[in-house]
Short mmCIF file of C-alpha atoms and ligand atoms in Angstrom, two decimals:
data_model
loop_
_atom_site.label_atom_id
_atom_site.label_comp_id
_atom_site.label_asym_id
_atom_site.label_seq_id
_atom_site.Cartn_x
_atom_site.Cartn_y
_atom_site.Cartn_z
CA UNK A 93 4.05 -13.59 -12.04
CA UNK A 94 4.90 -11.52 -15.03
CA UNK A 95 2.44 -9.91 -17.67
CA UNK A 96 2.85 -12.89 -20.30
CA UNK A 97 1.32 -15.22 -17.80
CA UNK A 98 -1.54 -13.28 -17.86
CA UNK A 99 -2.07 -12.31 -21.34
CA UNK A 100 -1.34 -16.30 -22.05
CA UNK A 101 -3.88 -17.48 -19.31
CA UNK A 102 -6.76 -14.73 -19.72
CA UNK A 103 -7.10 -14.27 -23.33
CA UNK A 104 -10.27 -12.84 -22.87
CA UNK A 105 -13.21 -11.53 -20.88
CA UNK A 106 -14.77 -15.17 -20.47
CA UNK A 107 -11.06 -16.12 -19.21
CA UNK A 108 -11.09 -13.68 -16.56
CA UNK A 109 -14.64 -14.57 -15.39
CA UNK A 110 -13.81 -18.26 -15.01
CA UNK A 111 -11.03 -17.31 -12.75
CA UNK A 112 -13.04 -14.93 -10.59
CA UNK A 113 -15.56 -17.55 -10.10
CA UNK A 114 -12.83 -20.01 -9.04
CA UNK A 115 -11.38 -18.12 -6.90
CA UNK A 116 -14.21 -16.72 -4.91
CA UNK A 117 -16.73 -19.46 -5.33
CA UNK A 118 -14.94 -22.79 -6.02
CA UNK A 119 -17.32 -22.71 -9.14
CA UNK A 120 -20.03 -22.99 -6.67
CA UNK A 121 -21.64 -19.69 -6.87
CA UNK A 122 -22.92 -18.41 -3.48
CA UNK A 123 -25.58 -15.88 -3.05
CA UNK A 124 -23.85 -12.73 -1.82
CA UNK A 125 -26.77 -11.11 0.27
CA UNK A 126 -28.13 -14.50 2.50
CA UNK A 127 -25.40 -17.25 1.54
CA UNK A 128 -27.91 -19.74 -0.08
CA UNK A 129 -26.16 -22.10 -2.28
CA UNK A 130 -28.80 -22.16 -4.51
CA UNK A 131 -28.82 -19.65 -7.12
CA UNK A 132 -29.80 -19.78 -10.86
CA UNK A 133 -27.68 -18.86 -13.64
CA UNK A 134 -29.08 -15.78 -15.52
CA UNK A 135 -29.22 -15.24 -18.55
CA UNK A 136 -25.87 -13.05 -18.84
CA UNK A 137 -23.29 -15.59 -18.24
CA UNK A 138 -21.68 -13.58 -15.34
CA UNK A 139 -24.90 -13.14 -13.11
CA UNK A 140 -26.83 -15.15 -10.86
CA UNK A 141 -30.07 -14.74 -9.40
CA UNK A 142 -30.77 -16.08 -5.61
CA UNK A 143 -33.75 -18.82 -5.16
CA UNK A 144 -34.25 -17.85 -1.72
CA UNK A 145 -33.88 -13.97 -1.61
CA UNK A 146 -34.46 -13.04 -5.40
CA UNK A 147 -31.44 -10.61 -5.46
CA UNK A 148 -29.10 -10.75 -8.36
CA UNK A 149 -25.34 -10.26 -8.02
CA UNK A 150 -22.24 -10.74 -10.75
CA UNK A 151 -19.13 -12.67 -9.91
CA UNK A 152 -17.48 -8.87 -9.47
CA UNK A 153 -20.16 -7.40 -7.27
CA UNK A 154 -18.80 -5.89 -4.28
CA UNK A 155 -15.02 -6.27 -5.86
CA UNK A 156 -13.03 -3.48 -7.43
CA UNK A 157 -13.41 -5.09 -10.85
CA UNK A 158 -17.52 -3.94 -10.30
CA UNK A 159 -19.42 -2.20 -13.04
CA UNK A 160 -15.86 -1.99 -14.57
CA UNK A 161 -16.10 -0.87 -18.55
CA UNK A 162 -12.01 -1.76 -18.85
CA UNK A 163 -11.41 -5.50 -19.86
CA UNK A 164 -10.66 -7.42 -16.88
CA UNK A 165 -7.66 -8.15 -18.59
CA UNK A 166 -6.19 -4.82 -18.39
CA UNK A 167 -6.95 -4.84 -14.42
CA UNK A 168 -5.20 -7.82 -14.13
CA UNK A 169 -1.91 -6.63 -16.26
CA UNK A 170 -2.29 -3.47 -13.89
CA UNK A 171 -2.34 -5.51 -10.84
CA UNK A 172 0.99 -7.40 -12.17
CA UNK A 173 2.51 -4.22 -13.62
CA UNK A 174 2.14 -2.65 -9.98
CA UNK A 175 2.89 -5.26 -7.56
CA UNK A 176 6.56 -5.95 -9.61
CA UNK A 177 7.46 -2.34 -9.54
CA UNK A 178 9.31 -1.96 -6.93
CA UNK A 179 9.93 1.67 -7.31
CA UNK A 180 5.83 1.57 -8.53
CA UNK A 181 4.90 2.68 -11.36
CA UNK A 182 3.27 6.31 -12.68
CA UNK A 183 -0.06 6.28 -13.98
CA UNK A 184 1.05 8.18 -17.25
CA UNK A 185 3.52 5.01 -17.55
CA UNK A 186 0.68 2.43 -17.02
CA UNK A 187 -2.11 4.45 -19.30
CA UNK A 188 0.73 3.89 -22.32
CA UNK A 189 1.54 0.07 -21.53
CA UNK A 190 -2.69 -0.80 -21.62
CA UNK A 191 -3.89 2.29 -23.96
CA UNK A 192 -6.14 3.68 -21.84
CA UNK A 193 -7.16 7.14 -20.78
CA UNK A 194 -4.83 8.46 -18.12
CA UNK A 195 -8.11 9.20 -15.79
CA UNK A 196 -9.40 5.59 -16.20
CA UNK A 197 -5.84 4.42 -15.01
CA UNK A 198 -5.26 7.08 -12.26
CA UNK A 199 -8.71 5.70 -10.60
CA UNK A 200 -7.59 1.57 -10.93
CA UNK A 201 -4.47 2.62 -9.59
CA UNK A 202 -5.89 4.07 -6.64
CA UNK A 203 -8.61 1.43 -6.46
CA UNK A 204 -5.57 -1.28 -6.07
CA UNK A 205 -3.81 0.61 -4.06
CA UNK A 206 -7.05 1.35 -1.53
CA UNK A 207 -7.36 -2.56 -1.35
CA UNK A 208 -3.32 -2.56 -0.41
CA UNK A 209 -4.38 -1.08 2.40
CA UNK A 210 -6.46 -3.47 3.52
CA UNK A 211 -3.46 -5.88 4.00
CA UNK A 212 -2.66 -4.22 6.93
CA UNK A 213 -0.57 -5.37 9.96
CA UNK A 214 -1.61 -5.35 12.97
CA UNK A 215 0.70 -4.75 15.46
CA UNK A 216 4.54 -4.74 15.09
CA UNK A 217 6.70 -6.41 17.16
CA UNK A 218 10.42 -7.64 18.59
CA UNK A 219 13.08 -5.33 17.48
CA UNK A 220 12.08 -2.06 15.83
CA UNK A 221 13.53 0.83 14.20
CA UNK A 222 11.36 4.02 13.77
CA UNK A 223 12.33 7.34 11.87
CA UNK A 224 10.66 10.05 9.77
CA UNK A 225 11.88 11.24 6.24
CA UNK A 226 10.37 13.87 4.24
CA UNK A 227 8.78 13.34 0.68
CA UNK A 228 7.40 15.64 -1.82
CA UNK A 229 7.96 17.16 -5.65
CA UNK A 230 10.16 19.50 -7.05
CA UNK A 231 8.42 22.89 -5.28
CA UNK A 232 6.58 25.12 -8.52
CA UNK A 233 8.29 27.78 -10.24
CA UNK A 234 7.97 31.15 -8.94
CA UNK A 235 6.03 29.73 -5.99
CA UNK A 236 8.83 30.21 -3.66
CA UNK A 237 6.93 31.85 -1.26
CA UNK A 238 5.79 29.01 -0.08
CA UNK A 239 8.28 26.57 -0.63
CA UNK A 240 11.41 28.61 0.38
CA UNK A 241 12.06 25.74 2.93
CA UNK A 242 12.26 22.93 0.17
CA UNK A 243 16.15 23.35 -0.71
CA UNK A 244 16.54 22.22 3.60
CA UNK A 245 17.09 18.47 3.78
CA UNK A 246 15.40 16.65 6.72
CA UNK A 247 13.13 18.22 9.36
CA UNK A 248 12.76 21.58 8.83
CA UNK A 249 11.88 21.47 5.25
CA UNK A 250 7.83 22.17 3.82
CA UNK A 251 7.54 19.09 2.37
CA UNK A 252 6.02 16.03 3.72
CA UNK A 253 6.63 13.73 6.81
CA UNK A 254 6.55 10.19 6.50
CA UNK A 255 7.06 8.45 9.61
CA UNK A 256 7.99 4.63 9.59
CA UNK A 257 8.16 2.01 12.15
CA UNK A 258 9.69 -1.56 10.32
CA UNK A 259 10.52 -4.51 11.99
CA UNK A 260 14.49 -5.95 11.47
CA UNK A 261 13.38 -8.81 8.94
CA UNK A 262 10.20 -8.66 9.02
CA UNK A 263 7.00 -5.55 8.23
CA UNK A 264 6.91 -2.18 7.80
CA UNK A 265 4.06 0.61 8.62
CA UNK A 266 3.85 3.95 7.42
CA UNK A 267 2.04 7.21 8.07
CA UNK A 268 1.95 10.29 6.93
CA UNK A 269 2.09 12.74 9.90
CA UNK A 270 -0.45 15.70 9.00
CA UNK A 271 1.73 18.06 11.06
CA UNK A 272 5.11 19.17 9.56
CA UNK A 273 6.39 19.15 12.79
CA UNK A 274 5.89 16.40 14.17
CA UNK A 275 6.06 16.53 18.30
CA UNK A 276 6.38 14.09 20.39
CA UNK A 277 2.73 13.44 21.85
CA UNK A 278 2.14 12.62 17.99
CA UNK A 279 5.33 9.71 17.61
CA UNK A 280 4.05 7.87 20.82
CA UNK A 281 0.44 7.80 19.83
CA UNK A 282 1.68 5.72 16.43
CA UNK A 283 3.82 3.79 18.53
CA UNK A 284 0.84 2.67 21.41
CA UNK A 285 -1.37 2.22 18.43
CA UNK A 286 0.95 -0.46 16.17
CA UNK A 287 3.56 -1.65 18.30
CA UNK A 288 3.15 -4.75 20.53
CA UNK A 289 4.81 -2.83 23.33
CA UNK A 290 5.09 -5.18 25.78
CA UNK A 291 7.28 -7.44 23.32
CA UNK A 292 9.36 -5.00 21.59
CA UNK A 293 12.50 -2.84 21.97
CA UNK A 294 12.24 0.21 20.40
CA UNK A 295 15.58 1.90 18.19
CA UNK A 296 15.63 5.86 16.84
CA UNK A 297 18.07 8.31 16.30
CA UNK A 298 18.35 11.34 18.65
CA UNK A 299 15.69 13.23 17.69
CA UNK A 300 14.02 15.00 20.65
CA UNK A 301 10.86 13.83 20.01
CA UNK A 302 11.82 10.56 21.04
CA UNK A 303 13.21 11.17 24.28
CA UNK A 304 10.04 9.86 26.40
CA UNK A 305 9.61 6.94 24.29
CA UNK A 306 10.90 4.99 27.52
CA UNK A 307 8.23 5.70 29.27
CA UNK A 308 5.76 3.24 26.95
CA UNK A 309 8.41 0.71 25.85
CA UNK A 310 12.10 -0.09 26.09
CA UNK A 311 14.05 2.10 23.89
CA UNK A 312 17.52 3.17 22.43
CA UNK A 313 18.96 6.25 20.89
CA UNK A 314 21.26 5.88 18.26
CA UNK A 315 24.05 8.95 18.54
CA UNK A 316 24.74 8.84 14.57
CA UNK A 317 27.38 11.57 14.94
CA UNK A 318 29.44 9.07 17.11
CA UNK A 319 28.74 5.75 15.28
CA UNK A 320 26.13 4.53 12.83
CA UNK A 321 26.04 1.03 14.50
CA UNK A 322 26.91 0.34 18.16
CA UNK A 323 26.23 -3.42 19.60
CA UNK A 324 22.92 -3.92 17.13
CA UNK A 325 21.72 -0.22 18.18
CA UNK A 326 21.33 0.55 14.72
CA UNK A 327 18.47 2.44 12.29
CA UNK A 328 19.85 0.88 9.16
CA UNK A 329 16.73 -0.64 8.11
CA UNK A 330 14.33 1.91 8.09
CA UNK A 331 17.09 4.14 6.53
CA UNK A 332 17.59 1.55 3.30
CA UNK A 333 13.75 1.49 3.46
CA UNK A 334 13.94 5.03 2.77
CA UNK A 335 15.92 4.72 -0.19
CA UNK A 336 13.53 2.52 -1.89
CA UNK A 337 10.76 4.43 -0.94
CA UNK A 338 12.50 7.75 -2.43
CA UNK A 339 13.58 6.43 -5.42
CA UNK A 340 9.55 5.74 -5.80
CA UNK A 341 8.81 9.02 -4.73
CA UNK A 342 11.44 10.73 -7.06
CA UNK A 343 11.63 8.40 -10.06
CA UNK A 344 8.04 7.67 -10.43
CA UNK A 345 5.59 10.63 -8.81
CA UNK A 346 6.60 13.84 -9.68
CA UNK A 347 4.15 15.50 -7.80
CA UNK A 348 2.26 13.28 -4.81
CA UNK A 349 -0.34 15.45 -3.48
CA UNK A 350 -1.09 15.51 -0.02
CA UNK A 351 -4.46 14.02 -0.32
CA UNK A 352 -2.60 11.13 -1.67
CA UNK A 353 0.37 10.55 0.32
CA UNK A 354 -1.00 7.61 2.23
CA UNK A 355 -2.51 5.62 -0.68
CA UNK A 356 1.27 5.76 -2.11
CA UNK A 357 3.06 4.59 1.09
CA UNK A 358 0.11 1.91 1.47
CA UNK A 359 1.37 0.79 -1.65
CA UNK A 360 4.83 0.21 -0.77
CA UNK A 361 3.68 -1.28 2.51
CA UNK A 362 2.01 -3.76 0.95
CA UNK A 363 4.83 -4.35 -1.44
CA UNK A 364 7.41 -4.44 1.22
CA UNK A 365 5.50 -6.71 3.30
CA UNK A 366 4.56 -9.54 0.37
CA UNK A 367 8.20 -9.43 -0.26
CA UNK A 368 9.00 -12.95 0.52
CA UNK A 369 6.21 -14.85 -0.42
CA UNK A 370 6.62 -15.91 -3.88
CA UNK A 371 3.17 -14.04 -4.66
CA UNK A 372 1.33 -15.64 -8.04
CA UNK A 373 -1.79 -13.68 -9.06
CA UNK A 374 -4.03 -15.40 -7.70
CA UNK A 375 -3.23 -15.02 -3.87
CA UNK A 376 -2.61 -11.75 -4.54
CA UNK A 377 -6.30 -11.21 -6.39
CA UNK A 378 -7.29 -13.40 -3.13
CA UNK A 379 -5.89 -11.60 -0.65
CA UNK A 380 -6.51 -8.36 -1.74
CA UNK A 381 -9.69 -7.89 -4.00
CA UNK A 382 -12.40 -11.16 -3.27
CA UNK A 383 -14.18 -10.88 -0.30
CA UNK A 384 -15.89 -13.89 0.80
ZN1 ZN B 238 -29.89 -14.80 -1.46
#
């Protein structure tokens, strides 16, 4: 799936509709509002009207790609552009590569990545690392009043928490924990919501919030001051998840505002977890932007 692919197959607006209407209809249009299969062609190439209900609908109604002015072309070399970035990709980058204003890009972006989100995973399961790491921008100039904490390095600091719970070869989940610090109470009620508990063993580091963790699921503390790894009781997959996920955060966003913060890790979620499925553009459009 690279950006020639799509420029070669979707030349044009037509191009794009032809594939929409494959992919959600099998080029037999549906109505959207009762189901009838019949439905006349209006007019407008892209629009039907219903024979039984009398409602109108476009191949794009109820999709992101809806009332749209931007060529579906340049949604579809957005979609592309973001799901190879591994380290994603900044909206002033992506308003350069498909000349459009940075506001029209900023609100696709965040209209791909809101449908990321929908690829969610239920529950996690089998053997499971969990850790927090803290994201956030360079802290303003002569705003040190309120970011005098942003030179500390782990918890502690005033930026953001991130806490992750991935599964050794398999999914990740991510949330971003309002609360700076975060207790306890808060790290088992994102465990009982998203881990199969009853079919998972549960590896952190030492952190005292995780001490009653036992108490909902079988779980192991990994001493990291004594050894990094001892007989498989090891974070070291959440903690090279974390290195993608700040190179992202460093490399890409120089500023992720709190509102945000989720949309961004849903992003590399959904990234991380399409990982090994050779994804071509049109699961991907599938999966993530045609409801049927
Ligand atoms: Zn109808």
């Amino acid at each position: 799936m690279n950006i020639l692919d799509i420029i070669n197959k979707f030349p044009n607006q037509e191009s794009c509709i032809k594939f929409l209407k494959e992919i959600r209809w099998n080029n037999k249009p549906k109505c959207l509002f009762c189901f009838s299969e019949k439905v006349n062609s209006v007019l407008k190439e892209s629009r039907y009207k219903c024979k039984k209900c009398h409602k109108s609908f476009s191949v794009t109604a109820q999709t992101i790609f809806h009332h749209t002015r931007v060529p579906l072309q340049k949604w579809f070399i957005l979609i592309v552009l973001m799901a190879n970035a591994k380290k994603s990709l900044s909206s002033s980058q992506a308003s350069r590569d498909l000349n459009l204003r940075l506001a029209t890009v900023w609100k696709m972006m965040h209209k791909i990545r809101k449908a990321m989100a929908n690829d969610e995973i239920k529950l996690l399961a089998k053997i499971l690392e969990m850790d927090e790491t803290y994201v956030g921008g360079k802290p303003r100039k002569y705003n040190d009043v309120d970011n005098k904490n942003n030179s500390l390095r782990g918890r502690g600091t005033s930026k953001e928490c991130v806490v992750g719970i991935i599964e050794r070869n398999g999914n990740v989940k991510l949330f971003h924990a309002k609360n700076k610090s975060i207790k306890s109470e808060d790290l088992m009620k994102i465990v009982k919501e998203n881990v199969d508990i009853n079919n998972s063993i549960l590896f952190t580091d030492e952190y005292r919030g995780y001490y009653k963790m036992n108490k909902i699921l079988p779980h192991e503390q990994v001493n990291h001051k004594k050894y990094f790894s001892y007989n498989g009781i090891h974070t070291n997959t959440i903690e090279s998840f974390w290195a993608i996920l700040k190179r992202g955060f460093i490399g890409q966003f120089h500023w992720v505002s709190k509102k945000w913060l989720q949309s961004y890790l849903n992003e590399f979620c959904f990234k991380y977890n399409n990982r090994k499925e050779k994804i071509t553009f049109k699961n991907i459009t599938i999966k993530l932007f045609i409801k049927n």
